[in-house]
Amino acid sequence: DAGVIQSPRHEVTEMGQEVTLRCKPISGHDYLFWYRQTMMRGLELLIYFNNNVPIDDSGMPEDRFSAKMPNASFSTLKIQPSEPRDSAVYFCASTTGTLFAFGSGTRLTVV
Amino acid sequence: DQQVKQNSPSLSVQEGRISILNCDYTNSMFDYFLWYKKYPAEGPTFLISISSIKDKNEDGRFTVFLNKSAKHLSLHIVPSQPGDSAVYFCAAVNYGGSQGNLIFGKGTKLSVKP
């Protein structure tokens, strides 16, 4: 298995633009998580899905953030409009229960 | 309110010595704890874990200790090697409840000097 796949690896965008981050979980994993890593806050959970259904989105910072999981093999995290303070590394992770597998992350820079 | 705390943002250790990374938590419902290791430009990778019913788990050079009464766990690396230099995240989860998500600490950057 290729592991959790995230795209793009790097994204540079201008303030106000829409940004879409993508994630393909490991096949068979029924949980998918989106995390954001910043120097100030470390790794913080944004939202997670179980069997494609959002379970807890209390970590999503604002209405500008939205996440979808249309099927078991794909999820998106969208920021619209993006702001400089959204600059961070965004990680996707998947699991069947105990062990979480993380993608390599998307480094987002909003200028 | 941070449920998982790593109060030391960085730690520097000489090669061959012991590295001790600490983690405190506030939620007594956590029943499983994990340590993840992260190199620059990579996602976190699983290192070692411990169930709340145990107080120690060992895997090679890595040992995790859990003190439930103090709500404290620690990761020991003996002997430390330069390749261990990375950011280490402590994480906790409540599998027995409805919360299946990992809660992470902010991480501790370990530097092992040759």
mmCIF file of C-alpha atoms in Angstrom:
data_model
loop_
_atom_site.group_PDB
_atom_site.id
_atom_site.type_symbol
_atom_site.label_atom_id
_atom_site.label_comp_id
_atom_site.label_asym_id
_atom_site.label_seq_id
_atom_site.Cartn_x
_atom_site.Cartn_y
_atom_site.Cartn_z
ATOM 1 C CA ASP A 1 0.000 0.000 0.000
ATOM 2 C CA ALA A 2 1.272 3.486 -0.843
ATOM 3 C CA GLY A 3 0.164 4.928 2.451
ATOM 4 C CA VAL A 4 -1.840 8.101 2.916
ATOM 5 C CA ILE A 5 -1.396 10.320 -0.109
ATOM 6 C CA GLN A 6 -1.771 14.064 0.037
ATOM 7 C CA SER A 7 -1.630 16.613 -2.738
ATOM 8 C CA PRO A 8 -0.236 19.051 -3.458
ATOM 9 C CA ARG A 9 2.950 18.885 -1.366
ATOM 10 C CA HIS A 10 3.339 22.632 -1.523
ATOM 11 C CA GLU A 11 0.831 25.359 -2.276
ATOM 12 C CA VAL A 12 1.495 29.069 -2.505
ATOM 13 C CA THR A 13 -1.518 31.253 -3.034
ATOM 14 C CA GLU A 14 -2.571 34.844 -2.706
ATOM 15 C CA MET A 15 -4.803 36.054 0.058
ATOM 16 C CA GLY A 16 -8.450 35.760 -0.894
ATOM 17 C CA GLN A 17 -7.997 32.816 -3.221
ATOM 18 C CA GLU A 18 -9.632 29.442 -2.748
ATOM 19 C CA VAL A 19 -7.368 26.571 -1.760
ATOM 20 C CA THR A 20 -8.214 22.871 -1.961
ATOM 21 C CA LEU A 21 -6.128 20.217 -0.274
ATOM 22 C CA ARG A 22 -6.605 16.574 -1.173
ATOM 23 C CA CYS A 23 -6.171 13.305 0.641
ATOM 24 C CA LYS A 24 -6.385 9.637 -0.275
ATOM 25 C CA PRO A 25 -6.494 7.434 2.833
ATOM 26 C CA ILE A 26 -5.166 3.915 3.096
ATOM 27 C CA SER A 27 -7.622 1.455 1.613
ATOM 28 C CA GLY A 28 -9.744 -0.154 4.307
ATOM 29 C CA HIS A 29 -9.203 2.593 6.869
ATOM 30 C CA ASP A 30 -12.605 3.830 8.006
ATOM 31 C CA TYR A 31 -11.419 6.928 9.874
ATOM 32 C CA LEU A 32 -9.905 9.990 8.222
ATOM 33 C CA PHE A 33 -8.507 13.009 10.039
ATOM 34 C CA TRP A 34 -7.327 16.449 9.011
ATOM 35 C CA TYR A 35 -4.677 18.071 11.211
ATOM 36 C CA ARG A 36 -2.920 21.415 10.989
ATOM 37 C CA GLN A 37 0.583 22.010 12.296
ATOM 38 C CA THR A 38 1.829 25.439 13.318
ATOM 39 C CA MET A 39 4.677 26.538 15.543
ATOM 40 C CA MET A 40 2.288 28.143 18.002
ATOM 41 C CA ARG A 41 -0.298 25.398 18.321
ATOM 42 C CA GLY A 42 1.522 22.238 17.313
ATOM 43 C CA LEU A 43 -0.612 19.521 15.712
ATOM 44 C CA GLU A 44 -4.274 20.373 16.099
ATOM 45 C CA LEU A 45 -7.236 18.358 14.901
ATOM 46 C CA LEU A 46 -9.497 20.169 12.464
ATOM 47 C CA ILE A 47 -12.075 17.521 11.595
ATOM 48 C CA TYR A 48 -12.461 13.779 11.348
ATOM 49 C CA PHE A 49 -14.693 11.393 9.441
ATOM 50 C CA ASN A 50 -15.891 7.875 10.151
ATOM 51 C CA ASN A 51 -17.174 5.912 7.177
ATOM 52 C CA ASN A 52 -17.242 9.145 5.153
ATOM 53 C CA VAL A 53 -19.435 10.925 7.713
ATOM 54 C CA PRO A 54 -18.064 13.976 9.569
ATOM 55 C CA ILE A 55 -18.002 13.144 13.281
ATOM 56 C CA ASP A 56 -16.344 16.132 14.908
ATOM 57 C CA ASP A 57 -15.602 19.422 13.162
ATOM 58 C CA SER A 58 -15.189 21.504 16.301
ATOM 59 C CA GLY A 59 -11.549 22.107 15.420
ATOM 60 C CA MET A 60 -12.336 23.841 12.157
ATOM 61 C CA PRO A 61 -11.235 27.402 12.864
ATOM 62 C CA GLU A 62 -13.811 29.340 10.852
ATOM 63 C CA ASP A 63 -16.541 29.062 8.296
ATOM 64 C CA ARG A 64 -13.900 29.674 5.681
ATOM 65 C CA PHE A 65 -12.809 26.077 6.236
ATOM 66 C CA SER A 66 -14.816 23.158 4.910
ATOM 67 C CA ALA A 67 -14.081 19.468 4.445
ATOM 68 C CA LYS A 68 -15.782 16.745 2.474
ATOM 69 C CA MET A 69 -15.401 13.023 2.032
ATOM 70 C CA PRO A 70 -17.508 12.002 -0.957
ATOM 71 C CA ASN A 71 -16.287 8.401 -0.836
ATOM 72 C CA ALA A 72 -14.032 6.109 1.159
ATOM 73 C CA SER A 73 -10.969 6.889 -0.932
ATOM 74 C CA PHE A 74 -10.982 10.671 -1.133
ATOM 75 C CA SER A 75 -11.301 13.731 1.033
ATOM 76 C CA THR A 76 -10.809 17.457 0.493
ATOM 77 C CA LEU A 77 -10.142 20.367 2.804
ATOM 78 C CA LYS A 78 -11.095 23.692 1.306
ATOM 79 C CA ILE A 79 -10.266 27.193 2.487
ATOM 80 C CA GLN A 80 -12.244 30.012 0.910
ATOM 81 C CA PRO A 81 -11.139 32.771 1.075
ATOM 82 C CA SER A 82 -7.614 32.027 2.268
ATOM 83 C CA GLU A 83 -5.754 34.357 4.632
ATOM 84 C CA PRO A 84 -2.048 34.645 5.544
ATOM 85 C CA ARG A 85 -2.740 33.204 9.011
ATOM 86 C CA ASP A 86 -3.854 29.972 7.345
ATOM 87 C CA SER A 87 -0.235 29.328 6.377
ATOM 88 C CA ALA A 88 0.710 26.006 7.957
ATOM 89 C CA VAL A 89 1.347 22.370 7.160
ATOM 90 C CA TYR A 90 -1.861 20.397 6.810
ATOM 91 C CA PHE A 91 -1.762 16.661 7.470
ATOM 92 C CA CYS A 92 -4.249 13.992 6.622
ATOM 93 C CA ALA A 93 -4.272 10.743 8.585
ATOM 94 C CA SER A 94 -6.268 7.544 8.428
ATOM 95 C CA THR A 95 -6.779 4.584 10.725
ATOM 96 C CA THR A 96 -8.935 1.551 11.404
ATOM 97 C CA GLY A 97 -8.562 2.084 15.130
ATOM 98 C CA THR A 98 -5.287 1.927 16.943
ATOM 99 C CA LEU A 99 -2.493 3.140 14.710
ATOM 100 C CA PHE A 100 -2.723 6.311 12.694
ATOM 101 C CA ALA A 101 -0.952 6.635 9.364
ATOM 102 C CA PHE A 102 -0.115 10.144 8.260
ATOM 103 C CA GLY A 103 0.408 11.613 4.840
ATOM 104 C CA SER A 104 3.462 13.733 4.089
ATOM 105 C CA GLY A 105 1.467 16.908 4.463
ATOM 106 C CA THR A 106 0.697 19.959 2.351
ATOM 107 C CA ARG A 107 2.688 23.069 3.138
ATOM 108 C CA LEU A 108 0.369 25.998 2.509
ATOM 109 C CA THR A 109 1.683 29.528 2.200
ATOM 110 C CA VAL A 110 -0.785 32.355 1.789
ATOM 111 C CA VAL A 111 0.823 35.631 0.762
ATOM 112 C CA ASP B 1 -7.486 24.125 27.058
ATOM 113 C CA GLN B 2 -4.692 21.766 26.137
ATOM 114 C CA GLN B 3 -5.460 18.182 27.081
ATOM 115 C CA VAL B 4 -1.990 16.933 26.164
ATOM 116 C CA LYS B 5 1.020 19.014 27.109
ATOM 117 C CA GLN B 6 4.658 18.751 26.218
ATOM 118 C CA ASN B 7 6.245 21.509 28.236
ATOM 119 C CA SER B 8 9.727 21.253 26.778
ATOM 120 C CA PRO B 9 9.840 22.579 23.222
ATOM 121 C CA SER B 10 13.377 21.326 22.740
ATOM 122 C CA LEU B 11 15.933 18.946 24.205
ATOM 123 C CA SER B 12 19.610 18.485 23.411
ATOM 124 C CA VAL B 13 21.431 15.286 24.320
ATOM 125 C CA GLN B 14 24.867 13.850 23.662
ATOM 126 C CA GLU B 15 25.095 10.733 21.528
ATOM 127 C CA GLY B 16 25.069 7.580 23.636
ATOM 128 C CA ARG B 17 23.262 9.218 26.540
ATOM 129 C CA ILE B 18 19.638 8.834 27.540
ATOM 130 C CA SER B 19 16.952 11.107 26.102
ATOM 131 C CA ILE B 20 13.850 11.597 28.227
ATOM 132 C CA LEU B 21 10.841 13.293 26.685
ATOM 133 C CA ASN B 22 7.934 14.156 28.939
ATOM 134 C CA CYS B 23 4.227 14.508 28.406
ATOM 135 C CA ASP B 24 1.345 15.415 30.717
ATOM 136 C CA TYR B 25 -2.355 15.028 30.133
ATOM 137 C CA THR B 26 -5.493 16.262 31.815
ATOM 138 C CA ASN B 27 -8.249 13.974 30.548
ATOM 139 C CA SER B 28 -8.557 10.865 32.726
ATOM 140 C CA MET B 29 -10.695 9.222 30.017
ATOM 141 C CA PHE B 30 -7.707 8.716 27.743
ATOM 142 C CA ASP B 31 -7.057 4.987 27.502
ATOM 143 C CA TYR B 32 -4.261 4.811 24.975
ATOM 144 C CA PHE B 33 -1.125 6.889 24.490
ATOM 145 C CA LEU B 34 1.209 7.065 21.539
ATOM 146 C CA TRP B 35 4.468 8.680 20.567
ATOM 147 C CA TYR B 36 5.073 9.877 17.049
ATOM 148 C CA LYS B 37 8.321 10.963 15.485
ATOM 149 C CA LYS B 38 8.480 13.599 12.789
ATOM 150 C CA TYR B 39 11.323 14.512 10.475
ATOM 151 C CA PRO B 40 11.230 17.790 8.507
ATOM 152 C CA ALA B 41 9.052 17.683 5.379
ATOM 153 C CA GLU B 42 7.540 14.343 6.393
ATOM 154 C CA GLY B 43 4.374 13.309 8.171
ATOM 155 C CA PRO B 44 4.505 11.974 11.729
ATOM 156 C CA THR B 45 5.321 8.280 11.979
ATOM 157 C CA PHE B 46 4.293 5.969 14.781
ATOM 158 C CA LEU B 47 7.018 5.114 17.263
ATOM 159 C CA ILE B 48 5.620 3.370 20.336
ATOM 160 C CA SER B 49 2.397 3.200 22.329
ATOM 161 C CA ILE B 50 1.049 2.174 25.703
ATOM 162 C CA SER B 51 -2.343 1.183 26.969
ATOM 163 C CA SER B 52 -3.656 2.808 30.118
ATOM 164 C CA ILE B 53 -3.724 -0.595 31.823
ATOM 165 C CA LYS B 54 0.066 -0.819 31.639
ATOM 166 C CA ASP B 55 2.813 1.273 33.146
ATOM 167 C CA LYS B 56 5.648 0.387 30.815
ATOM 168 C CA ASN B 57 6.195 -0.673 27.241
ATOM 169 C CA GLU B 58 9.571 -1.337 25.711
ATOM 170 C CA ASP B 59 10.651 -1.652 22.087
ATOM 171 C CA GLY B 60 14.361 -1.807 21.495
ATOM 172 C CA ARG B 61 15.967 1.471 22.487
ATOM 173 C CA PHE B 62 12.572 3.052 23.179
ATOM 174 C CA THR B 63 10.617 2.717 26.402
ATOM 175 C CA VAL B 64 7.440 4.521 27.346
ATOM 176 C CA PHE B 65 6.428 4.872 30.981
ATOM 177 C CA LEU B 66 2.954 5.769 32.148
ATOM 178 C CA ASN B 67 2.082 7.164 35.560
ATOM 179 C CA LYS B 68 -1.715 7.345 35.623
ATOM 180 C CA SER B 69 -1.985 8.895 39.067
ATOM 181 C CA ALA B 70 0.223 11.776 37.933
ATOM 182 C CA LYS B 71 -1.293 11.823 34.444
ATOM 183 C CA HIS B 72 2.219 11.741 33.092
ATOM 184 C CA LEU B 73 4.073 9.708 30.522
ATOM 185 C CA SER B 74 7.617 9.769 29.304
ATOM 186 C CA LEU B 75 9.607 8.391 26.421
ATOM 187 C CA HIS B 76 13.119 7.146 27.095
ATOM 188 C CA ILE B 77 15.616 6.614 24.310
ATOM 189 C CA VAL B 78 18.725 4.687 25.293
ATOM 190 C CA PRO B 79 21.279 5.071 23.854
ATOM 191 C CA SER B 80 20.466 8.171 21.866
ATOM 192 C CA GLN B 81 21.725 8.341 18.297
ATOM 193 C CA PRO B 82 22.090 11.299 15.906
ATOM 194 C CA GLY B 83 19.385 9.745 13.701
ATOM 195 C CA ASP B 84 16.955 10.158 16.582
ATOM 196 C CA SER B 85 17.062 13.920 16.048
ATOM 197 C CA ALA B 86 13.473 14.837 15.192
ATOM 198 C CA VAL B 87 10.330 16.313 16.686
ATOM 199 C CA TYR B 88 8.531 13.920 19.009
ATOM 200 C CA PHE B 89 4.803 14.224 19.539
ATOM 201 C CA CYS B 90 2.947 12.709 22.427
ATOM 202 C CA ALA B 91 -0.658 11.781 21.615
ATOM 203 C CA ALA B 92 -3.616 10.416 23.533
ATOM 204 C CA VAL B 93 -6.945 8.929 22.566
ATOM 205 C CA ASN B 94 -10.127 7.748 24.239
ATOM 206 C CA TYR B 95 -11.032 4.560 22.391
ATOM 207 C CA GLY B 96 -13.515 3.492 24.998
ATOM 208 C CA GLY B 97 -15.645 6.564 24.503
ATOM 209 C CA SER B 98 -17.039 8.247 21.460
ATOM 210 C CA GLN B 99 -13.910 10.234 20.798
ATOM 211 C CA GLY B 100 -11.688 8.264 18.491
ATOM 212 C CA ASN B 101 -9.449 11.134 17.529
ATOM 213 C CA LEU B 102 -5.832 11.574 18.540
ATOM 214 C CA ILE B 103 -5.062 14.612 20.661
ATOM 215 C CA PHE B 104 -1.480 15.758 20.224
ATOM 216 C CA GLY B 105 0.931 17.727 22.326
ATOM 217 C CA LYS B 106 2.859 20.541 20.655
ATOM 218 C CA GLY B 107 5.966 18.411 20.289
ATOM 219 C CA THR B 108 9.521 18.362 21.587
ATOM 220 C CA LYS B 109 12.418 18.848 19.222
ATOM 221 C CA LEU B 110 15.196 16.431 20.128
ATOM 222 C CA SER B 111 18.741 17.114 18.977
ATOM 223 C CA VAL B 112 21.284 14.354 19.504
ATOM 224 C CA LYS B 113 24.812 15.666 19.127
ATOM 225 C CA PRO B 114 27.652 13.387 17.968
#
